[in-house]
PDB file of C-alpha atoms in Angstrom:
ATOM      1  CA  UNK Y 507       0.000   0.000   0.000  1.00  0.00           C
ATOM      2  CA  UNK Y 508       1.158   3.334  -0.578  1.00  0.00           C
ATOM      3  CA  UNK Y 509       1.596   5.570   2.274  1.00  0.00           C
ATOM      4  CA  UNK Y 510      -0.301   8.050   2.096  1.00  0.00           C
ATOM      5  CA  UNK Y 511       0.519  12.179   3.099  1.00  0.00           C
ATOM      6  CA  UNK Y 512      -1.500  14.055   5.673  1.00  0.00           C
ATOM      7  CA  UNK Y 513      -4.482  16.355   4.899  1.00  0.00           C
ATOM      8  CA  UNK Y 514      -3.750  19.034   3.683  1.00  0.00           C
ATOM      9  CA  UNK Y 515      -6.509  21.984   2.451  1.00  0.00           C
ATOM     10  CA  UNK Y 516      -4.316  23.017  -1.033  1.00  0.00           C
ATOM     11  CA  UNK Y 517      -5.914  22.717  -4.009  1.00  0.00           C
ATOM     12  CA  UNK Y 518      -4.878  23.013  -7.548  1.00  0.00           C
ATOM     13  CA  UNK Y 519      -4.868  26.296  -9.522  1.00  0.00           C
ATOM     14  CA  UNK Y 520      -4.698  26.920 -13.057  1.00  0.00           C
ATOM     15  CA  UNK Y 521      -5.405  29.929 -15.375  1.00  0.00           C
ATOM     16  CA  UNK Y 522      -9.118  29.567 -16.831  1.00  0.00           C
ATOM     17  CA  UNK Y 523      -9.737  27.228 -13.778  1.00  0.00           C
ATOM     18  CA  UNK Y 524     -11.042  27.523  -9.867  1.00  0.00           C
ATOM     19  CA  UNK Y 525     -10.768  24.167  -8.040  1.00  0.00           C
ATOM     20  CA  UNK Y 526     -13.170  23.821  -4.990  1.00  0.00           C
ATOM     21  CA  UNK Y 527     -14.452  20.855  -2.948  1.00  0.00           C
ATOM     22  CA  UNK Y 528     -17.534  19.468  -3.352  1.00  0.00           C
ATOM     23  CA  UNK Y 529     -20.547  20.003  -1.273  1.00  0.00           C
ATOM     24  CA  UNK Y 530     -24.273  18.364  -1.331  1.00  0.00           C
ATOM     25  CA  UNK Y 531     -25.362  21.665  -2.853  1.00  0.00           C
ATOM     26  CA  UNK Y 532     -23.381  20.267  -6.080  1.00  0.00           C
ATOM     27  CA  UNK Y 533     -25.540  17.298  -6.776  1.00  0.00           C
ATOM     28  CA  UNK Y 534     -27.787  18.702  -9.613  1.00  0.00           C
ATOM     29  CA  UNK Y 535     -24.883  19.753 -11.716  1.00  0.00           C
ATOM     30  CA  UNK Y 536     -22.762  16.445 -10.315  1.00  0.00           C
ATOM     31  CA  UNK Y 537     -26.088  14.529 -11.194  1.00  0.00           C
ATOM     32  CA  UNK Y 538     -26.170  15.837 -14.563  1.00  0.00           C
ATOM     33  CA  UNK Y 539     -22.944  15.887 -15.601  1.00  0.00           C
ATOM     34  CA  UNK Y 540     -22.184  12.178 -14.221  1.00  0.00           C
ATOM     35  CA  UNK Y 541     -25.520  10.902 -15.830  1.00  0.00           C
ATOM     36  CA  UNK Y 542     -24.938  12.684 -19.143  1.00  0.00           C
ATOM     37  CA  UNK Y 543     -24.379   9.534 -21.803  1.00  0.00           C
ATOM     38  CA  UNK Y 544     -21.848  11.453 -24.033  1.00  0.00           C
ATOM     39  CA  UNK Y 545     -19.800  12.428 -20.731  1.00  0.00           C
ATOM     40  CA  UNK Y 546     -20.072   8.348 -19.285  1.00  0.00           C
ATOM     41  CA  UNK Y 547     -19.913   6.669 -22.426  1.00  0.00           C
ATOM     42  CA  UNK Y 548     -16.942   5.166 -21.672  1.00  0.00           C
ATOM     43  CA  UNK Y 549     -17.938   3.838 -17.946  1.00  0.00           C
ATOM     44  CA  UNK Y 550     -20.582   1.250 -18.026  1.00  0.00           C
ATOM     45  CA  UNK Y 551     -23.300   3.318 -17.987  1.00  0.00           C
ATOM     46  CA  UNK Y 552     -24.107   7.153 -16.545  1.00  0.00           C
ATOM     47  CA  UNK Y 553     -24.800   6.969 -13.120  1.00  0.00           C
ATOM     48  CA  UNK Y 554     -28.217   7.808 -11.488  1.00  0.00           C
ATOM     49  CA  UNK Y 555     -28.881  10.634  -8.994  1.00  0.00           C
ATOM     50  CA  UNK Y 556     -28.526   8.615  -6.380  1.00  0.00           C
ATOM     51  CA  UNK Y 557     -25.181   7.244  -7.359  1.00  0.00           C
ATOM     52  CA  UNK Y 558     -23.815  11.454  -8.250  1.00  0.00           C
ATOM     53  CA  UNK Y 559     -24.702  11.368  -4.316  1.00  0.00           C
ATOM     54  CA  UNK Y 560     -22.600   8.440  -3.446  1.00  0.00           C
ATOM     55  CA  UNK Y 561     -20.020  10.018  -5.879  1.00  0.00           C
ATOM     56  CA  UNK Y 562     -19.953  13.540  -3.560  1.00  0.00           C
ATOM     57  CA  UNK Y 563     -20.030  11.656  -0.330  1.00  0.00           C
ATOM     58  CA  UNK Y 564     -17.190   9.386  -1.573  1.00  0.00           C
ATOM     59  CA  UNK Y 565     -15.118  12.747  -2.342  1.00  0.00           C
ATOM     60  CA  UNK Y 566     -16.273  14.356   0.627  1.00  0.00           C
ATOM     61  CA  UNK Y 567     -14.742  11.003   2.297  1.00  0.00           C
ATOM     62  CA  UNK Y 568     -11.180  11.578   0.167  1.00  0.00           C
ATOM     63  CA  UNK Y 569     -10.849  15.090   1.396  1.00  0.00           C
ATOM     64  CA  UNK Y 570     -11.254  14.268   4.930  1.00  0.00           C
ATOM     65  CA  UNK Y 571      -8.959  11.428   4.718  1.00  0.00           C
ATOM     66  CA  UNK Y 572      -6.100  12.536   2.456  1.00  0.00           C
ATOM     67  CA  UNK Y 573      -6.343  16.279   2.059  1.00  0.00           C
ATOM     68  CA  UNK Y 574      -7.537  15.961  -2.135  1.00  0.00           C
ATOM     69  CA  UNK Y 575     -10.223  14.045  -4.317  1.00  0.00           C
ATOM     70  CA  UNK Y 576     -12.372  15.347  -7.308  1.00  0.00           C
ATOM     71  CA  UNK Y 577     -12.686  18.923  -7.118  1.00  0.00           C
ATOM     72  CA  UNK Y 578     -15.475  20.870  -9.224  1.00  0.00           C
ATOM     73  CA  UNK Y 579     -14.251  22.992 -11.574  1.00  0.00           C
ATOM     74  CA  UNK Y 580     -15.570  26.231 -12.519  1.00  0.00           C
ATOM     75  CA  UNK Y 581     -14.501  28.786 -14.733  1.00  0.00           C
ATOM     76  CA  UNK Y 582     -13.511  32.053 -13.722  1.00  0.00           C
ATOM     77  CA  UNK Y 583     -17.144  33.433 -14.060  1.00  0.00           C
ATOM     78  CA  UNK Y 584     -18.342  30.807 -12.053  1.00  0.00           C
ATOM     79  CA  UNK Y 585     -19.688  28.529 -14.406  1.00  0.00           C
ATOM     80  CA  UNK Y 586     -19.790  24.822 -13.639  1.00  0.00           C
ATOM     81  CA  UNK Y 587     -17.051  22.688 -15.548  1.00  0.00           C
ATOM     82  CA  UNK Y 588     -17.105  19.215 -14.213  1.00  0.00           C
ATOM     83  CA  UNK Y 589     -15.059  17.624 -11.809  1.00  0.00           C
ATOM     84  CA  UNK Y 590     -11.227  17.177 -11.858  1.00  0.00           C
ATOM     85  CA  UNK Y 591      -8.356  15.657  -8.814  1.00  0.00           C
ATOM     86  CA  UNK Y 592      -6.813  13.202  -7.605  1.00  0.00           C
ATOM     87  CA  UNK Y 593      -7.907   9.576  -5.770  1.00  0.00           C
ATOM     88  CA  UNK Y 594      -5.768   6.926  -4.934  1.00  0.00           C
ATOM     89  CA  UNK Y 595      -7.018   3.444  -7.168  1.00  0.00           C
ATOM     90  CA  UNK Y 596      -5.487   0.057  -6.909  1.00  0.00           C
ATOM     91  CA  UNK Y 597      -4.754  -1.752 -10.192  1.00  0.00           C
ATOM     92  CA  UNK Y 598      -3.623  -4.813 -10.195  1.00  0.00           C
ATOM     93  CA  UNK Y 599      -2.401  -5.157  -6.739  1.00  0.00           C
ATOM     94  CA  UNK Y 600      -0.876  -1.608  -6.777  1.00  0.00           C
ATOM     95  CA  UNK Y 601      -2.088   1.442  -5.228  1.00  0.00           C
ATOM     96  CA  UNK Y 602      -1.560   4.677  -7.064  1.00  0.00           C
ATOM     97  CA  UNK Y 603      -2.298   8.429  -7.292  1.00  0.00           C
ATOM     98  CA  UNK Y 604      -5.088   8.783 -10.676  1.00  0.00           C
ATOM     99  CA  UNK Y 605      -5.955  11.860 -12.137  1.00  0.00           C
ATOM    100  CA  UNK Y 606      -9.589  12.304 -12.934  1.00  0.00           C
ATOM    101  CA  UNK Y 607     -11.591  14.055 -15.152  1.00  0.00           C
ATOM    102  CA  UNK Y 608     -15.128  14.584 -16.552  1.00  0.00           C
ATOM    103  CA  UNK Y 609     -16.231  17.784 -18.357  1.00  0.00           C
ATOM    104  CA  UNK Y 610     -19.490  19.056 -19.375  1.00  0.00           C
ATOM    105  CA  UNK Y 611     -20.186  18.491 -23.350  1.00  0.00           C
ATOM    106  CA  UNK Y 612     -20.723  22.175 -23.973  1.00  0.00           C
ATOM    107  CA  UNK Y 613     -17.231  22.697 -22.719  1.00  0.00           C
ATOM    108  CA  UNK Y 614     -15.179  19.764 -23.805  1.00  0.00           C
ATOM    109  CA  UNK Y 615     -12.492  20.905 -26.903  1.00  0.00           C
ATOM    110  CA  UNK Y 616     -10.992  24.299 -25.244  1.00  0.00           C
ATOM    111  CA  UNK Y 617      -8.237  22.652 -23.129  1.00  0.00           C
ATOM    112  CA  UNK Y 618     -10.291  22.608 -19.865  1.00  0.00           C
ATOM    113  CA  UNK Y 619      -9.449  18.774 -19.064  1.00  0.00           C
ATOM    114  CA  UNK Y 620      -5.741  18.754 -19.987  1.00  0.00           C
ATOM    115  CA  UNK Y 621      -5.593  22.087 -18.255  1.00  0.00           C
ATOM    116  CA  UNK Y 622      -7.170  21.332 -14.622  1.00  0.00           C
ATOM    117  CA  UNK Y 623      -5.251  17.834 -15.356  1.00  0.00           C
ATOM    118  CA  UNK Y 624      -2.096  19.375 -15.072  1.00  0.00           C
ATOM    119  CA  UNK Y 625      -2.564  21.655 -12.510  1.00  0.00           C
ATOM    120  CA  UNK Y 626      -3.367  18.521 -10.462  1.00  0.00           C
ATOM    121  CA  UNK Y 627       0.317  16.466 -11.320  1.00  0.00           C
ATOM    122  CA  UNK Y 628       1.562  20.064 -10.040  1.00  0.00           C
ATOM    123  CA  UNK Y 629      -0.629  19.819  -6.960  1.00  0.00           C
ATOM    124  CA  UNK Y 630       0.729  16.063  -6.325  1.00  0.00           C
ATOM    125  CA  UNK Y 631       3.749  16.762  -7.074  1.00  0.00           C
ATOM    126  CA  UNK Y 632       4.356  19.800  -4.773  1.00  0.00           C
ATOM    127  CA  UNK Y 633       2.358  17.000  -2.059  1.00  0.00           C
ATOM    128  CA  UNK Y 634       5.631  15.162  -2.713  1.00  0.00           C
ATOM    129  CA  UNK Y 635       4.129  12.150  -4.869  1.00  0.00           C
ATOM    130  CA  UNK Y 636       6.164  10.347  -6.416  1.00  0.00           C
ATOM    131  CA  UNK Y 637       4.123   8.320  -9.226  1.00  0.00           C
ATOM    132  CA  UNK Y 638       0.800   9.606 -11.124  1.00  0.00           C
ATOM    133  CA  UNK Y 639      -1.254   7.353 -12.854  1.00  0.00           C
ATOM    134  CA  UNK Y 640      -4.414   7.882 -15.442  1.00  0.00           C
ATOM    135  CA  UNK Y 641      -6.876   4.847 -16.014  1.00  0.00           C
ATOM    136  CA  UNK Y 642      -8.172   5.224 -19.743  1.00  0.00           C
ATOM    137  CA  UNK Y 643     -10.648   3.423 -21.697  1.00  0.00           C
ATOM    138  CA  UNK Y 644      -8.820   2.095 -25.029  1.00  0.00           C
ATOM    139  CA  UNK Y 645     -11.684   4.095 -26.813  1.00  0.00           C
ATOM    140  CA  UNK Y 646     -11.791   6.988 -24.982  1.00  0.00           C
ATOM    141  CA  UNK Y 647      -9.007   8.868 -27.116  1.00  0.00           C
ATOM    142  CA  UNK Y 648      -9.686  12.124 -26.020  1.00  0.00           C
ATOM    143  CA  UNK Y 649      -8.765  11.488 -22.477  1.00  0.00           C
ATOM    144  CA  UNK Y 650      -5.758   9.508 -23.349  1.00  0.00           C
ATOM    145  CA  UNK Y 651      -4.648  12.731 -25.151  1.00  0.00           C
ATOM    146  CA  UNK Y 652      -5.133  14.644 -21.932  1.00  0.00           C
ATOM    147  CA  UNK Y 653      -3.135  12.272 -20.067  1.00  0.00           C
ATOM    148  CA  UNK Y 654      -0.100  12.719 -22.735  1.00  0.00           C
ATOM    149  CA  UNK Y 655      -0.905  16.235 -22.239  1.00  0.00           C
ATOM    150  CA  UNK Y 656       0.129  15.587 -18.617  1.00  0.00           C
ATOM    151  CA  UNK Y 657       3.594  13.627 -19.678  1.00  0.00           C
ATOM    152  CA  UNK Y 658       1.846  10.144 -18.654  1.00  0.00           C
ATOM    153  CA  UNK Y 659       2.661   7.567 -20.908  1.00  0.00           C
ATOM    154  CA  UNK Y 660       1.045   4.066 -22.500  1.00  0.00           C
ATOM    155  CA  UNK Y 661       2.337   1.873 -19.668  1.00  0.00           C
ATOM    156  CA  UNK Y 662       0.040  -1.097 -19.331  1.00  0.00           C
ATOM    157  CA  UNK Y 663      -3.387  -2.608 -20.805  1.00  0.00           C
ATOM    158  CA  UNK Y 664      -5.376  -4.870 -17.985  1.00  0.00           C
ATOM    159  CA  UNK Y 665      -8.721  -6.199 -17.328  1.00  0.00           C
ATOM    160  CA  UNK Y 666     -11.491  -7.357 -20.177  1.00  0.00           C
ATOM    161  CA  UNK Y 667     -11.723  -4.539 -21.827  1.00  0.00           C
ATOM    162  CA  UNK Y 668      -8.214  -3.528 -21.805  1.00  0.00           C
ATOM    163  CA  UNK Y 669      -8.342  -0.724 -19.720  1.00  0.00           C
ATOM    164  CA  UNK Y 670      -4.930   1.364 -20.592  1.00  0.00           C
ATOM    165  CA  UNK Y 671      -3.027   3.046 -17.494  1.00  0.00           C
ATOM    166  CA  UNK Y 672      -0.803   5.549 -18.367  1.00  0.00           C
ATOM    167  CA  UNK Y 673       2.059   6.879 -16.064  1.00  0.00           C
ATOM    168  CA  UNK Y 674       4.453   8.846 -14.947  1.00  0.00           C
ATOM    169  CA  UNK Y 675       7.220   9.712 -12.219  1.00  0.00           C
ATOM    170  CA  UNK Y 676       6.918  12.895 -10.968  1.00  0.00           C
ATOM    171  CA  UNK Y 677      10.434  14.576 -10.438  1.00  0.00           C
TER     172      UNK Y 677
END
């Protein structure tokens, strides 16, 4: 298992980005965004409203424990991006730092993803984190792109549908 830092209240920051935790008050626009089908149609399916809940509460949880999770992301006007961070996953046996992503459709192709994705392998690696990992649906080009934005690379396929992780040391 990977040991894991302290809380700590920093969050990311970026140029056309703010970062901020998530709160209950988020679930419509978490509810929407993670039940859109062109945002989840990668994942199995788009979760219900009930499982955006579980999604805030499981952030909520990740803050409290290690200091980060998925942050919203809002532009600087205010308006609601999606969600972006950081949450420890296990893949095959092995615990490492991901960075997540989902943005709204209406704001998907200006940079936004590969943007607050960045600002969060800053984040980690100012946290003193030594390995960042994205998990990427072989389809899901768009999001492998972000994660070469990032300087992750192609390091392993796994599972049935050959889920790609793509990584990198942070210096």
């Amino acid at each position: 298992m990977v040991e894991r830092e302290p809380s700590s209240s920093e969050r990311p920051s970026s140029e056309r980005l703010r970062f901020r935790e998530m709160t209950m008050d988020d679930l419509d626009a978490m509810s929407d965004l993670l039940g859109d089908p062109e945002v989840m149609a990668h994942y199995p399916r788009p979760k219900t409203r009930a499982e955006a809940q579980a999604w805030i509460e499981w952030n909520l949880a990740n803050y409290a424990r290690d200091g980060f999770g998925l942050w919203i992301i809002e532009d600087l006007e205010g308006r609601f991006v999606g969600d972006c961070g950081l949450t420890w996953q296990r893949v095959e046996g092995r615990e490492d730092l991901e960075i997540g992503y989902h943005v709204v459709p209406a704001m998907q192709g200006r940079g936004l993803a590969s943007e607050g994705a960045r600002a969060c392998r800053e984040l980690a690696r100012r946290r003193g984190i030594e390995r960042l990992i994205a998990i990427v649906h072989p389809d899901n080009r768009a999001s492998q792109r972000v994660a070469e934005k990032c300087g992750l690379v192609l390091e392993q396929e796994f599972g049935d549908q050959r889920f790609r992780v793509y990584a990198a040391a942070l210096p």
